[in-house]
Structure formats: structure tokens, C-alpha cells
Short mmCIF file of C-alpha atoms and ligand atoms in Angstrom, two decimals:
data_model
loop_
_atom_site.label_atom_id
_atom_site.label_comp_id
_atom_site.label_asym_id
_atom_site.label_seq_id
_atom_site.Cartn_x
_atom_site.Cartn_y
_atom_site.Cartn_z
CA MET E 165 -3.42 -2.77 -3.64
CA GLU E 166 -3.67 -6.51 -4.10
CA ILE E 167 -7.46 -6.43 -3.93
CA VAL E 168 -7.67 -3.35 -6.18
CA ALA E 169 -5.56 -5.16 -8.79
CA ARG E 170 -7.67 -8.31 -8.47
CA ARG E 171 -10.99 -6.48 -8.80
CA LEU E 172 -9.89 -4.39 -11.77
CA ASP E 173 -8.21 -7.33 -13.44
CA GLY E 174 -11.55 -9.11 -13.22
CA VAL E 175 -13.36 -6.53 -15.35
CA LEU E 176 -10.97 -4.34 -17.35
CA PRO E 177 -9.20 -6.74 -19.75
CA GLY E 178 -10.78 -6.50 -23.19
CA GLN E 179 -12.44 -3.16 -22.42
CA ARG E 180 -11.80 -0.20 -24.65
CA LEU E 181 -10.38 3.02 -23.26
CA GLU E 182 -12.06 5.97 -24.95
CA SER E 183 -9.89 8.71 -23.53
CA ALA E 184 -7.56 9.55 -20.67
CA MET E 185 -7.32 12.86 -18.84
CA THR E 186 -5.34 14.20 -15.92
CA PRO E 187 -7.12 16.97 -14.03
CA GLY E 188 -4.48 16.55 -11.30
CA LEU E 189 -1.57 18.96 -11.41
CA ASN E 190 1.68 17.17 -12.20
CA VAL E 191 0.12 13.77 -11.61
CA LEU E 192 1.58 12.41 -14.86
CA LYS E 193 5.33 12.02 -14.35
CA THR E 194 6.24 11.05 -17.92
CA PHE E 195 5.79 12.90 -21.23
CA ASP E 196 6.80 10.34 -23.88
CA PRO E 197 4.62 8.61 -24.95
CA PRO E 198 1.97 11.28 -24.36
CA LEU E 199 -1.10 10.27 -22.36
CA HIS E 200 -3.38 10.41 -25.40
CA ALA E 201 -1.35 7.52 -26.89
CA ILE E 202 -3.69 5.21 -24.98
CA ASP E 203 -6.90 6.86 -26.25
CA GLY E 204 -8.78 4.22 -28.23
CA GLY E 205 -6.63 1.45 -26.75
CA THR E 206 -7.68 -1.69 -24.92
CA PHE E 207 -7.01 -2.79 -21.35
CA THR E 208 -5.08 -6.05 -21.24
CA GLY E 209 -4.58 -6.62 -17.52
CA VAL E 210 -4.02 -5.15 -14.07
CA GLY E 211 -1.26 -6.30 -11.75
CA ARG E 212 0.51 -5.22 -8.58
CA ARG E 213 4.10 -4.95 -7.44
CA GLY E 214 4.64 -3.69 -3.87
CA LYS E 215 2.23 -0.79 -3.42
CA LEU E 216 2.29 0.02 -7.14
CA LEU E 217 -0.43 -0.85 -9.59
CA LEU E 218 0.37 -1.79 -13.18
CA VAL E 219 -2.49 -1.13 -15.59
CA GLU E 220 -1.58 -2.80 -18.87
CA LEU E 221 -2.94 -1.52 -22.16
CA ALA E 222 -2.51 -2.04 -25.87
CA THR E 223 -2.74 1.11 -27.98
CA ALA E 224 -5.01 1.24 -31.04
CA ASP E 225 -1.88 0.22 -33.04
CA GLY E 226 -1.28 -2.75 -30.75
CA GLU E 227 1.70 -1.25 -28.90
CA PRO E 228 1.87 -2.46 -25.27
CA LEU E 229 2.02 0.31 -22.67
CA THR E 230 1.84 0.26 -18.89
CA LEU E 231 0.19 2.88 -16.75
CA LEU E 232 2.22 2.58 -13.56
CA THR E 233 0.18 4.02 -10.70
CA HIS E 234 1.11 4.93 -7.14
CA LEU E 235 -1.85 6.03 -5.05
CA MET E 236 0.39 7.05 -2.11
CA SER E 237 -1.58 7.26 1.14
CA ALA E 238 -4.60 9.35 0.15
CA GLY E 239 -5.29 8.17 -3.41
CA ARG E 240 -8.15 5.88 -4.43
CA LEU E 241 -8.89 4.18 -7.69
CA GLN E 242 -12.57 3.54 -8.35
CA LEU E 243 -14.53 2.28 -11.32
CA PHE E 244 -17.76 4.23 -11.67
CA ASP E 245 -20.78 3.61 -13.88
CA LYS E 246 -21.16 7.31 -14.50
CA ARG E 247 -18.74 10.06 -15.28
CA GLY E 248 -17.84 12.33 -12.41
CA SER E 249 -18.32 16.06 -12.28
CA MET E 250 -15.40 17.98 -13.74
CA ARG E 251 -15.69 20.14 -10.64
CA ASP E 252 -14.73 17.19 -8.42
CA ARG E 253 -11.53 18.62 -6.98
CA THR E 254 -10.35 15.20 -5.85
CA SER E 255 -10.05 13.91 -9.45
CA ARG E 256 -6.47 13.33 -10.54
CA VAL E 257 -6.80 10.90 -13.45
CA LEU E 258 -9.88 9.98 -15.49
CA LEU E 259 -9.88 6.95 -17.76
CA ARG E 260 -13.10 6.95 -19.74
CA LEU E 261 -14.66 3.68 -20.82
CA PRO E 262 -17.66 3.09 -23.12
CA GLU E 263 -21.22 3.71 -21.88
CA GLY E 264 -20.17 6.54 -19.60
CA ARG E 265 -18.14 4.40 -17.23
CA GLU E 266 -14.99 5.84 -15.77
CA LEU E 267 -11.96 4.59 -13.89
CA ARG E 268 -11.16 7.51 -11.65
CA LEU E 269 -8.09 8.18 -9.54
CA ARG E 270 -9.16 10.48 -6.74
CA GLU E 271 -7.03 11.85 -3.97
CA PHE E 272 -8.27 13.17 -0.69
CA GLY E 273 -6.58 15.86 1.37
CA THR E 274 -4.58 18.81 0.17
CA ARG E 275 -1.33 17.11 -0.76
CA GLN E 276 -1.17 15.90 -4.33
CA ALA E 277 1.21 13.01 -3.98
CA ALA E 278 -0.32 10.25 -6.12
CA TRP E 279 1.31 9.80 -9.51
CA ILE E 280 1.13 7.87 -12.74
CA LYS E 281 3.70 7.08 -15.41
CA LEU E 282 2.93 5.87 -18.92
CA LEU E 283 5.74 3.53 -19.91
CA ARG E 284 6.81 1.48 -22.91
CA PRO E 285 8.18 -1.99 -22.09
CA ASP E 286 11.83 -0.85 -22.24
CA ALA E 287 11.19 2.05 -19.86
CA LEU E 288 9.15 -0.21 -17.58
CA ALA E 289 12.10 -2.61 -17.37
CA GLU E 290 14.30 0.27 -16.23
CA GLU E 291 11.76 1.91 -13.91
CA ALA E 292 13.50 2.68 -10.62
CA SER E 293 10.33 2.66 -8.50
CA LEU E 294 9.94 -1.01 -9.45
CA ASN E 295 13.57 -2.08 -9.68
CA THR E 296 14.46 -0.84 -6.20
CA LEU E 297 11.66 -2.81 -4.54
CA GLY E 298 12.58 -5.70 -2.29
CA PRO E 299 10.95 -9.13 -2.68
CA GLU E 300 7.18 -9.36 -2.09
CA ALA E 301 6.18 -9.86 1.55
CA TRP E 302 3.23 -11.97 0.47
CA PRO E 303 2.38 -14.73 -0.40
CA ASP E 304 5.82 -16.35 -0.35
CA PRO E 305 8.60 -14.11 0.97
CA PRO E 306 12.16 -15.48 0.92
CA GLU E 307 14.06 -16.34 4.08
CA LEU E 308 14.13 -13.17 6.18
CA ALA E 309 17.43 -13.37 8.08
CA PRO E 310 19.62 -12.24 5.14
CA LEU E 311 17.11 -9.55 4.10
CA LEU E 312 16.86 -8.06 7.57
CA ALA E 313 20.56 -8.30 8.47
CA SER E 314 20.83 -4.65 9.36
CA PRO E 315 21.15 -2.74 12.66
CA ARG E 316 17.82 -0.97 12.06
CA PRO E 317 14.73 -1.70 14.20
CA LEU E 318 12.19 -4.15 12.81
CA HIS E 319 9.34 -1.63 12.63
CA SER E 320 11.41 0.48 10.26
CA LEU E 321 12.88 -2.43 8.25
CA LEU E 322 9.54 -4.10 7.60
CA ARG E 323 7.89 -1.07 6.07
CA ASP E 324 10.96 -0.18 3.99
CA GLN E 325 9.78 -1.10 0.49
CA GLN E 326 13.37 -1.63 -0.65
CA VAL E 327 13.79 -4.37 1.97
CA LEU E 328 10.39 -6.04 1.54
CA ALA E 329 7.64 -4.81 -0.75
CA GLY E 330 4.00 -4.41 0.19
CA ILE E 331 3.80 -3.89 3.97
CA GLY E 332 2.29 -0.65 5.30
CA ARG E 333 2.65 0.73 8.82
CA THR E 334 -0.66 -0.68 9.97
CA TRP E 335 0.31 -4.24 9.17
CA VAL E 336 3.81 -3.97 10.63
CA ASP E 337 2.24 -3.63 14.09
CA GLU E 338 0.00 -6.64 13.45
CA ILE E 339 2.87 -8.76 12.12
CA LEU E 340 5.27 -7.96 14.98
CA HIS E 341 2.55 -8.69 17.52
CA ALA E 342 1.73 -12.01 15.86
CA ALA E 343 5.45 -12.90 15.89
CA ARG E 344 5.85 -11.69 19.54
CA LEU E 345 8.75 -9.46 18.57
CA SER E 346 9.60 -5.99 19.84
CA PRO E 347 9.26 -3.28 17.20
CA PHE E 348 12.66 -2.02 18.34
CA LYS E 349 14.48 -5.31 18.05
CA ARG E 350 17.28 -4.92 15.51
CA GLY E 351 17.02 -6.85 12.28
CA ASP E 352 20.51 -8.30 12.72
CA ASP E 353 19.64 -9.44 16.23
CA LEU E 354 17.02 -12.05 15.19
CA SER E 355 17.60 -15.69 16.05
CA GLU E 356 16.85 -18.25 13.37
CA ALA E 357 13.63 -19.19 15.17
CA GLU E 358 12.57 -15.54 15.47
CA ALA E 359 13.21 -14.89 11.79
CA GLU E 360 11.11 -17.92 10.91
CA ALA E 361 8.32 -16.85 13.30
CA LEU E 362 8.37 -13.40 11.72
CA ARG E 363 8.11 -14.85 8.24
CA GLU E 364 5.18 -17.03 9.25
CA ALA E 365 3.45 -14.10 10.97
CA MET E 366 3.93 -11.96 7.86
CA VAL E 367 2.35 -14.51 5.56
CA ALA E 368 -0.49 -15.22 8.01
CA VAL E 369 -1.37 -11.59 8.80
CA LEU E 370 -1.25 -10.38 5.19
CA GLY E 371 -3.20 -13.46 4.10
CA ARG E 372 -5.87 -12.77 6.73
CA VAL E 373 -6.18 -9.14 5.61
CA ILE E 374 -6.51 -10.12 1.96
CA ASP E 375 -9.17 -12.70 2.91
CA VAL E 376 -11.17 -9.92 4.61
CA TYR E 377 -10.80 -7.71 1.55
CA GLU E 378 -11.81 -10.59 -0.71
CA GLU E 379 -15.02 -10.91 1.28
CA HIS E 380 -15.89 -7.23 1.74
CA VAL E 381 -14.37 -5.22 -1.11
CA ALA E 382 -16.38 -5.04 -4.31
CA LEU E 383 -16.52 -2.79 -7.36
CA PRO E 384 -16.76 0.14 -7.82
CA LEU E 385 -14.15 -0.10 -4.98
CA PRO E 386 -14.69 1.84 -1.77
CA GLU E 387 -13.30 5.17 -0.63
CA LYS E 388 -12.59 3.61 2.74
CA PHE E 389 -11.33 0.06 3.01
CA PRO E 390 -12.06 -2.11 6.03
CA LYS E 391 -9.09 -2.24 8.42
CA PRO E 392 -9.19 -5.62 10.15
CA THR E 393 -6.69 -4.61 12.85
CA ARG E 394 -6.24 -6.23 16.25
CA VAL E 395 -3.32 -4.20 17.56
CA HIS E 396 -2.54 -1.18 15.40
CA ALA E 397 -4.02 1.97 16.99
CA HIS E 398 -5.73 -0.19 19.64
CA GLN E 399 -3.59 1.24 22.47
CA GLY E 400 -5.37 1.19 25.82
CA ARG E 401 -7.44 -1.80 24.76
CA PRO E 402 -6.65 -5.35 25.85
CA CYS E 403 -4.13 -7.41 23.88
CA PRO E 404 -6.07 -10.02 21.85
CA ARG E 405 -3.65 -12.67 23.13
CA CYS E 406 -2.93 -11.89 26.80
CA GLU E 407 -5.36 -9.04 27.63
CA THR E 408 -2.59 -6.72 28.88
CA ALA E 409 -3.40 -3.13 27.89
CA LEU E 410 -1.73 -2.36 24.56
CA GLU E 411 0.75 0.51 24.52
CA ALA E 412 1.79 2.85 21.73
CA VAL E 413 4.63 5.08 20.63
CA PHE E 414 3.44 8.23 18.89
CA TYR E 415 5.32 9.72 15.99
CA GLU E 416 4.52 12.91 14.16
CA ASP E 417 2.20 11.32 11.62
CA TYR E 418 1.57 7.79 12.83
CA VAL E 419 1.26 5.59 15.83
CA MET E 420 3.02 2.30 16.57
CA SER E 421 1.11 -0.04 18.86
CA TYR E 422 2.40 -3.11 20.68
CA CYS E 423 1.75 -5.39 23.65
CA PRO E 424 4.30 -4.89 26.46
CA GLN E 425 3.59 -8.39 27.76
CA CYS E 426 3.89 -10.31 24.48
CA GLN E 427 6.52 -8.20 22.74
CA THR E 428 8.80 -6.18 25.01
CA GLU E 429 9.19 -8.30 28.17
CA GLY E 430 6.99 -5.96 30.14
CA ARG E 431 8.85 -2.81 29.14
CA VAL E 432 6.85 0.23 28.10
CA LEU E 433 8.74 2.00 25.35
CA LYS E 434 9.53 5.66 25.59
CA ASP E 435 7.01 7.88 23.88
CA ARG E 436 9.04 9.83 21.34
CA ARG E 437 6.46 12.58 21.17
CA LEU E 438 6.63 13.20 24.88
CA SER E 439 10.42 13.08 25.07
CA ARG E 440 10.62 15.62 22.26
CA LEU E 441 8.30 17.97 24.10
CA LEU E 442 10.44 17.70 27.22
CA LYS E 443 13.70 18.51 25.42
ZN1 LIG K 577 -0.20 -9.53 24.80
#
């Protein structure tokens, strides 16, 4: 989301919004102000908080409004030079700009989970999806020991947006590997040195990913982003640090990869999928 916000913030401010439409069913989660309040308005900026995107606009009357956007896992925001076909079934939100250009929120797959909210400043200040977010994991997260002081495993704590905002599953594996910590180590069981190593790994891994995006992601913004992973979903391949074969634990809808040598003192963790089948 960081790179999406940066790219859009580089071109949208000052641009006029001709009209907004929502072909997606129930994609707009607010009704006051109505979506057409931003027709004829002007983009003023694009920012990010956690995995949420904040598209700032001023209405034709100069009223500031924010289009809060959550792409969930299958949504993409792209800025096209031409308008899309109205038959494009992936279209959820269309923001039409002059000269036929269009900022389009598309969502792939059958689940329609992405959403937008159009909020006045007072409603934005009270918006729960923002207010419940933990501090940003990048670029300068606070000291981790107090944040993670909970009996939950690190792999679950780190992707909990209310604990720390902005880390997805993919990067949790990369961060824990970089910090040489077991995904199942409890948050309240971290030594001071481990908590500091984790913080450093978090900043370094997320910084490296953003550097790759900076280099490779350009407008109109891709459908598929590069995934500069070294560990996540690399099970069976050699650990980039010690060359031990990486292992994985499979869950219903994702995989958690780790190095048994660097992270779990040689232990191979139980595969939850397998143990469920054997029950
Ligand atoms: Zn290793």
C-alpha cells in the first residue's frame, strides 16, 4: 500500500474528479455524504495508514472529504489512461478523471471484500478501522517488548493490525527469519535482545521490500506486484542464510515458512493440516 500511496500521491493532487461510480455491490460502506458529493471535486493527496489508503479530496464547494479504501487481499487500484469496459466484472469503484483517464478499483476472485468509505473529517477522526490500528511497523516502530507482551505466538501477533499496522503474512515469515526467531515463540517470552533484533529485522525487511517496489512499480500500477521473498513459500528450498531446507506449516488458506536451523533449534514444527486430517 505504501508504494500505491506514493505513486498516486505523485500524480493525483490538483487533478479534477469528474465523477465517481461504484459498480461493485455494497462496496461503498457509507451513505452520508453520498458518493456524488465528490463529483467535480479535486484530489488533494493520497496517504496510507496500515493497509488502508486515504484518498483526500476537496469537493467543488471546498469541503474536505476522505475516500478511505481497503483493498483487502484481492483488490487492486490502478490508474488507467482509458476508461474500462462497463462489462469488466472486476470493477468495484471507478473514479473518472479528465481526458478519459480513470482510477479503477478492481477485485479479482469471487469474494467482494474490498470496501470504501467516504468520510468527513469528524467521521474520519472517529473511524474505527483507523483508530484500532496499532503503531506503524515501518519506518520507525516503537519499542516492541511492551507491544508484544502477550502469550500469543509471534507469527500471529505480528500480522495483527491492532498490535502493529502494515505487516502482511508474507513479510512476517521474512521478518522472523531475519530475526532468527521461531514463529511460535510467545510475544511475552522475548528477551530484550530478541525484541530489539525483531525490531531491526522488521525495519530492514520492510525497507528492502519498499526499495524493490520503488524500483519496479510504476503507474498505471500493476495487477501483480513483485514479491521479493527469500523464505515465505520457499519451503523445500535452501535457507538463504544456512542452506538448510526450509520447512513450512500449512494452514487452510496460507503457508508459514521458516528455517529449522536458524529459527527453531532444529525442530520441525507440526503440520497443522496433517494433524487435522489424522484426527
Ligand atoms: Zn537457516
